[in-house]
Amino acid sequence: MKKTRTADTTIKPTALLGIRAVSAGRLVLFLVAVPLLLVLSLLLGSSGAGLPDMQSPVGKAVLNLRLNRLVMGVMVGGALSVSGVVFQAILRNPLAEPYVLGVSGGAGLGAALAILFGAVAFVPLSLPVSAFVSAVLTLFLVYGIASRGSGGAPSVYSLILSGVIVSAICSSLIMFLVSTASVEGLHNVIWWMLGNLQPVPLEQRTVSGMLISAGFLMSWMLSSRFNALTLGRDMAHYQGMNADLVILGGLLSATLMAATAVSIGGMIGFVGLIVPHVTRAIFGPDHRWLIPLSAAAGGTFLVLCDALARTMLAPIEMPVGVITALAGGPFFLLILQRRMKSAWIA
């Protein structure tokens, strides 16, 4: 008896998304440009362009400071960018970033409490720990509010609206704390809120790097599932995927990265919005490539913004958060108007 072959009717998410292989030429150009731009950032400072005098103790200290700020920029920028990628995939919203769900606001509230109550002076790791705990509690609060009346599976719109409301509440609480703080505490919190890449203690930087790496690895392991999730919860279910579990895992990994970045770099906005869109427009929407490339692009972008912040009004140094806000505001309006139809599947 002749056997008949059953046709494979399984539709891959990458096919539905129109995902193609990443252009080798663009990838090579990107891999060459990233280290060159990072080296360029080391040549820019308040004293002018070029490497400092390595024969003097001051020159060595200046170069060491620039290197430490480069490491901080790579960590914070990469974490915020990958968080933006994950939030945009889960929420299927091109305007999503770490601030949209109140995650950054919650992390900021926890960090502000640690700074104002002096916990940082006695326990250096209290800043990232308090920021992460506060961010996770905020995430659960947002998820719980959005889940009410929806049978435990909140919609994208309820998550966004709940996140915006909770974020506004967190911002109000931070303003209240600032208004009642001492002069010294007020200065520390305001400078931190504006965003900066001043090096933190090595112990704190090491722990933060481990937390960001864990969040990145978890996000990258879920990258193929994010491809299916971008098509909608129903399509992901038909692909044999537990959408709720993937959403929860993605939210936790993105929260871990965003909270850690906020704890060491302050409230630096728009990095998680700008970089994922530009990277997606250049390399396509496949999250298996988009996540690592966004991490590299985000780190490089923030390092360049920091170099610009310390050279624009030299010898006065601007907070790097001001530079990213100046770049992100017009970009946000551009996305809002054009929706970047060529780079996003609605």
PDB file of C-alpha atoms in Angstrom, residues 83-254:
ATOM      1  CA  SER A  83      14.197  46.449  27.760  1.00  0.00           C
ATOM      2  CA  GLY A  84      12.619  48.620  25.078  1.00  0.00           C
ATOM      3  CA  VAL A  85      12.792  45.790  22.545  1.00  0.00           C
ATOM      4  CA  VAL A  86      11.089  43.379  24.944  1.00  0.00           C
ATOM      5  CA  PHE A  87       8.357  45.820  25.964  1.00  0.00           C
ATOM      6  CA  GLN A  88       7.612  46.675  22.326  1.00  0.00           C
ATOM      7  CA  ALA A  89       7.350  42.977  21.471  1.00  0.00           C
ATOM      8  CA  ILE A  90       5.079  42.165  24.414  1.00  0.00           C
ATOM      9  CA  LEU A  91       2.845  45.214  24.131  1.00  0.00           C
ATOM     10  CA  ARG A  92       2.907  45.272  20.303  1.00  0.00           C
ATOM     11  CA  ASN A  93       3.250  49.030  20.597  1.00  0.00           C
ATOM     12  CA  PRO A  94       6.010  50.984  18.814  1.00  0.00           C
ATOM     13  CA  LEU A  95       5.943  53.678  21.514  1.00  0.00           C
ATOM     14  CA  ALA A  96       6.615  51.279  24.397  1.00  0.00           C
ATOM     15  CA  GLU A  97       9.760  51.642  26.477  1.00  0.00           C
ATOM     16  CA  PRO A  98      10.780  50.954  30.114  1.00  0.00           C
ATOM     17  CA  TYR A  99       8.846  53.985  31.339  1.00  0.00           C
ATOM     18  CA  VAL A 100       5.547  52.901  29.789  1.00  0.00           C
ATOM     19  CA  LEU A 101       4.703  50.270  32.416  1.00  0.00           C
ATOM     20  CA  GLY A 102       5.882  52.379  35.323  1.00  0.00           C
ATOM     21  CA  VAL A 103       8.952  50.158  35.731  1.00  0.00           C
ATOM     22  CA  SER A 104      11.460  53.009  35.586  1.00  0.00           C
ATOM     23  CA  GLY A 105       9.240  55.160  37.782  1.00  0.00           C
ATOM     24  CA  GLY A 106       9.031  52.413  40.386  1.00  0.00           C
ATOM     25  CA  ALA A 107      12.772  51.815  40.237  1.00  0.00           C
ATOM     26  CA  GLY A 108      13.343  55.549  40.561  1.00  0.00           C
ATOM     27  CA  LEU A 109      11.141  55.714  43.650  1.00  0.00           C
ATOM     28  CA  GLY A 110      13.054  52.875  45.313  1.00  0.00           C
ATOM     29  CA  ALA A 111      16.404  54.421  44.450  1.00  0.00           C
ATOM     30  CA  ALA A 112      15.308  57.865  45.695  1.00  0.00           C
ATOM     31  CA  LEU A 113      14.271  56.339  49.024  1.00  0.00           C
ATOM     32  CA  ALA A 114      17.664  54.618  49.349  1.00  0.00           C
ATOM     33  CA  ILE A 115      19.497  57.892  48.612  1.00  0.00           C
ATOM     34  CA  LEU A 116      17.434  60.157  50.861  1.00  0.00           C
ATOM     35  CA  PHE A 117      17.405  57.799  53.851  1.00  0.00           C
ATOM     36  CA  GLY A 118      21.181  57.316  53.657  1.00  0.00           C
ATOM     37  CA  ALA A 119      21.140  53.585  52.962  1.00  0.00           C
ATOM     38  CA  VAL A 120      23.669  53.999  50.146  1.00  0.00           C
ATOM     39  CA  ALA A 121      26.321  55.325  52.534  1.00  0.00           C
ATOM     40  CA  PHE A 122      26.148  52.208  54.730  1.00  0.00           C
ATOM     41  CA  VAL A 123      25.210  49.493  52.229  1.00  0.00           C
ATOM     42  CA  PRO A 124      26.510  50.218  48.688  1.00  0.00           C
ATOM     43  CA  LEU A 125      24.313  47.519  47.145  1.00  0.00           C
ATOM     44  CA  SER A 126      21.162  48.979  48.679  1.00  0.00           C
ATOM     45  CA  LEU A 127      20.640  51.177  45.602  1.00  0.00           C
ATOM     46  CA  PRO A 128      20.253  48.424  42.945  1.00  0.00           C
ATOM     47  CA  VAL A 129      18.436  46.144  45.387  1.00  0.00           C
ATOM     48  CA  SER A 130      15.885  48.784  46.415  1.00  0.00           C
ATOM     49  CA  ALA A 131      15.424  49.861  42.791  1.00  0.00           C
ATOM     50  CA  PHE A 132      14.788  46.297  41.620  1.00  0.00           C
ATOM     51  CA  VAL A 133      12.445  45.410  44.475  1.00  0.00           C
ATOM     52  CA  SER A 134      10.471  48.611  43.936  1.00  0.00           C
ATOM     53  CA  ALA A 135      10.338  48.009  40.163  1.00  0.00           C
ATOM     54  CA  VAL A 136       9.087  44.436  40.585  1.00  0.00           C
ATOM     55  CA  LEU A 137       6.433  45.537  43.075  1.00  0.00           C
ATOM     56  CA  THR A 138       5.376  48.249  40.626  1.00  0.00           C
ATOM     57  CA  LEU A 139       5.199  45.706  37.803  1.00  0.00           C
ATOM     58  CA  PHE A 140       3.017  43.376  39.880  1.00  0.00           C
ATOM     59  CA  LEU A 141       0.818  46.325  40.831  1.00  0.00           C
ATOM     60  CA  VAL A 142       0.405  47.319  37.179  1.00  0.00           C
ATOM     61  CA  TYR A 143      -0.247  43.718  36.138  1.00  0.00           C
ATOM     62  CA  GLY A 144      -2.758  43.265  38.961  1.00  0.00           C
ATOM     63  CA  ILE A 145      -4.647  46.457  38.097  1.00  0.00           C
ATOM     64  CA  ALA A 146      -4.710  45.552  34.398  1.00  0.00           C
ATOM     65  CA  SER A 147      -5.884  42.000  35.164  1.00  0.00           C
ATOM     66  CA  ARG A 148      -8.975  43.025  37.124  1.00  0.00           C
ATOM     67  CA  GLY A 149     -12.067  42.082  35.167  1.00  0.00           C
ATOM     68  CA  SER A 150     -10.072  40.412  32.390  1.00  0.00           C
ATOM     69  CA  GLY A 151      -9.909  36.861  33.724  1.00  0.00           C
ATOM     70  CA  GLY A 152      -6.218  37.091  34.621  1.00  0.00           C
ATOM     71  CA  ALA A 153      -5.042  37.855  31.061  1.00  0.00           C
ATOM     72  CA  PRO A 154      -4.733  41.660  30.775  1.00  0.00           C
ATOM     73  CA  SER A 155      -4.951  43.284  27.381  1.00  0.00           C
ATOM     74  CA  VAL A 156      -2.196  45.405  25.896  1.00  0.00           C
ATOM     75  CA  TYR A 157      -4.214  48.575  26.320  1.00  0.00           C
ATOM     76  CA  SER A 158      -5.033  47.919  29.975  1.00  0.00           C
ATOM     77  CA  LEU A 159      -1.338  47.292  30.689  1.00  0.00           C
ATOM     78  CA  ILE A 160      -0.316  50.545  29.014  1.00  0.00           C
ATOM     79  CA  LEU A 161      -2.982  52.632  30.734  1.00  0.00           C
ATOM     80  CA  SER A 162      -2.257  51.080  34.128  1.00  0.00           C
ATOM     81  CA  GLY A 163       1.460  51.638  33.617  1.00  0.00           C
ATOM     82  CA  VAL A 164       1.001  55.301  32.747  1.00  0.00           C
ATOM     83  CA  ILE A 165      -1.158  55.897  35.838  1.00  0.00           C
ATOM     84  CA  VAL A 166       1.199  54.082  38.225  1.00  0.00           C
ATOM     85  CA  SER A 167       4.200  55.867  36.684  1.00  0.00           C
ATOM     86  CA  ALA A 168       2.530  59.224  37.314  1.00  0.00           C
ATOM     87  CA  ILE A 169       1.911  58.249  40.945  1.00  0.00           C
ATOM     88  CA  CYS A 170       5.561  57.218  41.390  1.00  0.00           C
ATOM     89  CA  SER A 171       6.733  60.516  39.890  1.00  0.00           C
ATOM     90  CA  SER A 172       4.476  62.423  42.287  1.00  0.00           C
ATOM     91  CA  LEU A 173       5.898  60.517  45.257  1.00  0.00           C
ATOM     92  CA  ILE A 174       9.443  61.272  44.111  1.00  0.00           C
ATOM     93  CA  MET A 175       8.598  64.967  43.844  1.00  0.00           C
ATOM     94  CA  PHE A 176       7.149  64.852  47.354  1.00  0.00           C
ATOM     95  CA  LEU A 177      10.329  63.257  48.708  1.00  0.00           C
ATOM     96  CA  VAL A 178      12.459  65.841  46.912  1.00  0.00           C
ATOM     97  CA  SER A 179      10.406  68.734  48.287  1.00  0.00           C
ATOM     98  CA  THR A 180      10.930  67.551  51.865  1.00  0.00           C
ATOM     99  CA  ALA A 181      14.610  66.582  51.518  1.00  0.00           C
ATOM    100  CA  SER A 182      17.613  68.426  52.918  1.00  0.00           C
ATOM    101  CA  VAL A 183      19.797  70.585  50.682  1.00  0.00           C
ATOM    102  CA  GLU A 184      22.385  67.822  50.289  1.00  0.00           C
ATOM    103  CA  GLY A 185      19.763  65.154  49.652  1.00  0.00           C
ATOM    104  CA  LEU A 186      17.978  67.431  47.213  1.00  0.00           C
ATOM    105  CA  HIS A 187      21.176  67.913  45.181  1.00  0.00           C
ATOM    106  CA  ASN A 188      21.944  64.184  45.097  1.00  0.00           C
ATOM    107  CA  VAL A 189      18.461  63.152  44.016  1.00  0.00           C
ATOM    108  CA  ILE A 190      18.072  65.906  41.401  1.00  0.00           C
ATOM    109  CA  TRP A 191      21.444  65.075  39.815  1.00  0.00           C
ATOM    110  CA  TRP A 192      20.545  61.385  39.821  1.00  0.00           C
ATOM    111  CA  MET A 193      17.102  62.051  38.330  1.00  0.00           C
ATOM    112  CA  LEU A 194      18.649  63.973  35.424  1.00  0.00           C
ATOM    113  CA  GLY A 195      20.747  60.916  34.545  1.00  0.00           C
ATOM    114  CA  ASN A 196      24.508  60.614  34.634  1.00  0.00           C
ATOM    115  CA  LEU A 197      27.228  58.037  34.098  1.00  0.00           C
ATOM    116  CA  GLN A 198      29.462  58.864  37.035  1.00  0.00           C
ATOM    117  CA  PRO A 199      31.189  55.575  37.965  1.00  0.00           C
ATOM    118  CA  VAL A 200      29.683  53.704  40.903  1.00  0.00           C
ATOM    119  CA  PRO A 201      31.796  51.575  43.284  1.00  0.00           C
ATOM    120  CA  LEU A 202      33.316  48.479  41.685  1.00  0.00           C
ATOM    121  CA  GLU A 203      31.279  46.114  43.869  1.00  0.00           C
ATOM    122  CA  GLN A 204      28.022  47.749  42.832  1.00  0.00           C
ATOM    123  CA  ARG A 205      29.101  47.845  39.188  1.00  0.00           C
ATOM    124  CA  THR A 206      29.968  44.136  39.251  1.00  0.00           C
ATOM    125  CA  VAL A 207      26.630  43.119  40.759  1.00  0.00           C
ATOM    126  CA  SER A 208      24.765  45.404  38.333  1.00  0.00           C
ATOM    127  CA  GLY A 209      26.629  43.860  35.404  1.00  0.00           C
ATOM    128  CA  MET A 210      25.647  40.375  36.550  1.00  0.00           C
ATOM    129  CA  LEU A 211      21.979  41.373  36.905  1.00  0.00           C
ATOM    130  CA  ILE A 212      21.905  43.023  33.471  1.00  0.00           C
ATOM    131  CA  SER A 213      23.602  39.986  31.913  1.00  0.00           C
ATOM    132  CA  ALA A 214      21.030  37.668  33.492  1.00  0.00           C
ATOM    133  CA  GLY A 215      18.181  39.780  32.133  1.00  0.00           C
ATOM    134  CA  PHE A 216      19.784  39.884  28.690  1.00  0.00           C
ATOM    135  CA  LEU A 217      20.281  36.116  28.533  1.00  0.00           C
ATOM    136  CA  MET A 218      16.698  35.480  29.616  1.00  0.00           C
ATOM    137  CA  SER A 219      15.410  37.900  26.969  1.00  0.00           C
ATOM    138  CA  TRP A 220      17.554  36.366  24.234  1.00  0.00           C
ATOM    139  CA  MET A 221      16.403  32.848  25.153  1.00  0.00           C
ATOM    140  CA  LEU A 222      12.812  34.044  24.618  1.00  0.00           C
ATOM    141  CA  SER A 223      13.647  35.882  21.376  1.00  0.00           C
ATOM    142  CA  SER A 224      12.068  33.357  18.995  1.00  0.00           C
ATOM    143  CA  ARG A 225       8.902  33.383  21.092  1.00  0.00           C
ATOM    144  CA  PHE A 226       8.803  37.166  20.917  1.00  0.00           C
ATOM    145  CA  ASN A 227       8.630  36.771  17.128  1.00  0.00           C
ATOM    146  CA  ALA A 228       5.425  34.770  17.499  1.00  0.00           C
ATOM    147  CA  LEU A 229       4.072  37.038  20.219  1.00  0.00           C
ATOM    148  CA  THR A 230       4.421  40.063  17.951  1.00  0.00           C
ATOM    149  CA  LEU A 231       1.697  38.528  15.768  1.00  0.00           C
ATOM    150  CA  GLY A 232      -0.728  38.463  18.697  1.00  0.00           C
ATOM    151  CA  ARG A 233      -1.642  36.225  21.608  1.00  0.00           C
ATOM    152  CA  ASP A 234      -3.945  34.004  19.507  1.00  0.00           C
ATOM    153  CA  MET A 235      -1.318  33.336  16.837  1.00  0.00           C
ATOM    154  CA  ALA A 236       1.244  32.552  19.533  1.00  0.00           C
ATOM    155  CA  HIS A 237      -1.210  30.063  21.044  1.00  0.00           C
ATOM    156  CA  TYR A 238      -1.659  28.339  17.675  1.00  0.00           C
ATOM    157  CA  GLN A 239       2.117  27.986  17.485  1.00  0.00           C
ATOM    158  CA  GLY A 240       1.953  25.856  20.637  1.00  0.00           C
ATOM    159  CA  MET A 241       3.311  28.592  22.915  1.00  0.00           C
ATOM    160  CA  ASN A 242       2.170  29.544  26.406  1.00  0.00           C
ATOM    161  CA  ALA A 243       1.755  33.259  25.726  1.00  0.00           C
ATOM    162  CA  ASP A 244       1.044  34.226  29.332  1.00  0.00           C
ATOM    163  CA  LEU A 245       4.214  32.535  30.561  1.00  0.00           C
ATOM    164  CA  VAL A 246       6.322  34.203  27.843  1.00  0.00           C
ATOM    165  CA  ILE A 247       4.815  37.601  28.646  1.00  0.00           C
ATOM    166  CA  LEU A 248       5.544  37.187  32.357  1.00  0.00           C
ATOM    167  CA  GLY A 249       9.118  36.039  31.678  1.00  0.00           C
ATOM    168  CA  GLY A 250       9.697  38.922  29.267  1.00  0.00           C
ATOM    169  CA  LEU A 251       8.291  41.466  31.720  1.00  0.00           C
ATOM    170  CA  LEU A 252      10.515  40.171  34.526  1.00  0.00           C
ATOM    171  CA  SER A 253      13.679  40.166  32.400  1.00  0.00           C
ATOM    172  CA  ALA A 254      12.978  43.657  31.042  1.00  0.00           C
TER     173      ALA A 254
END
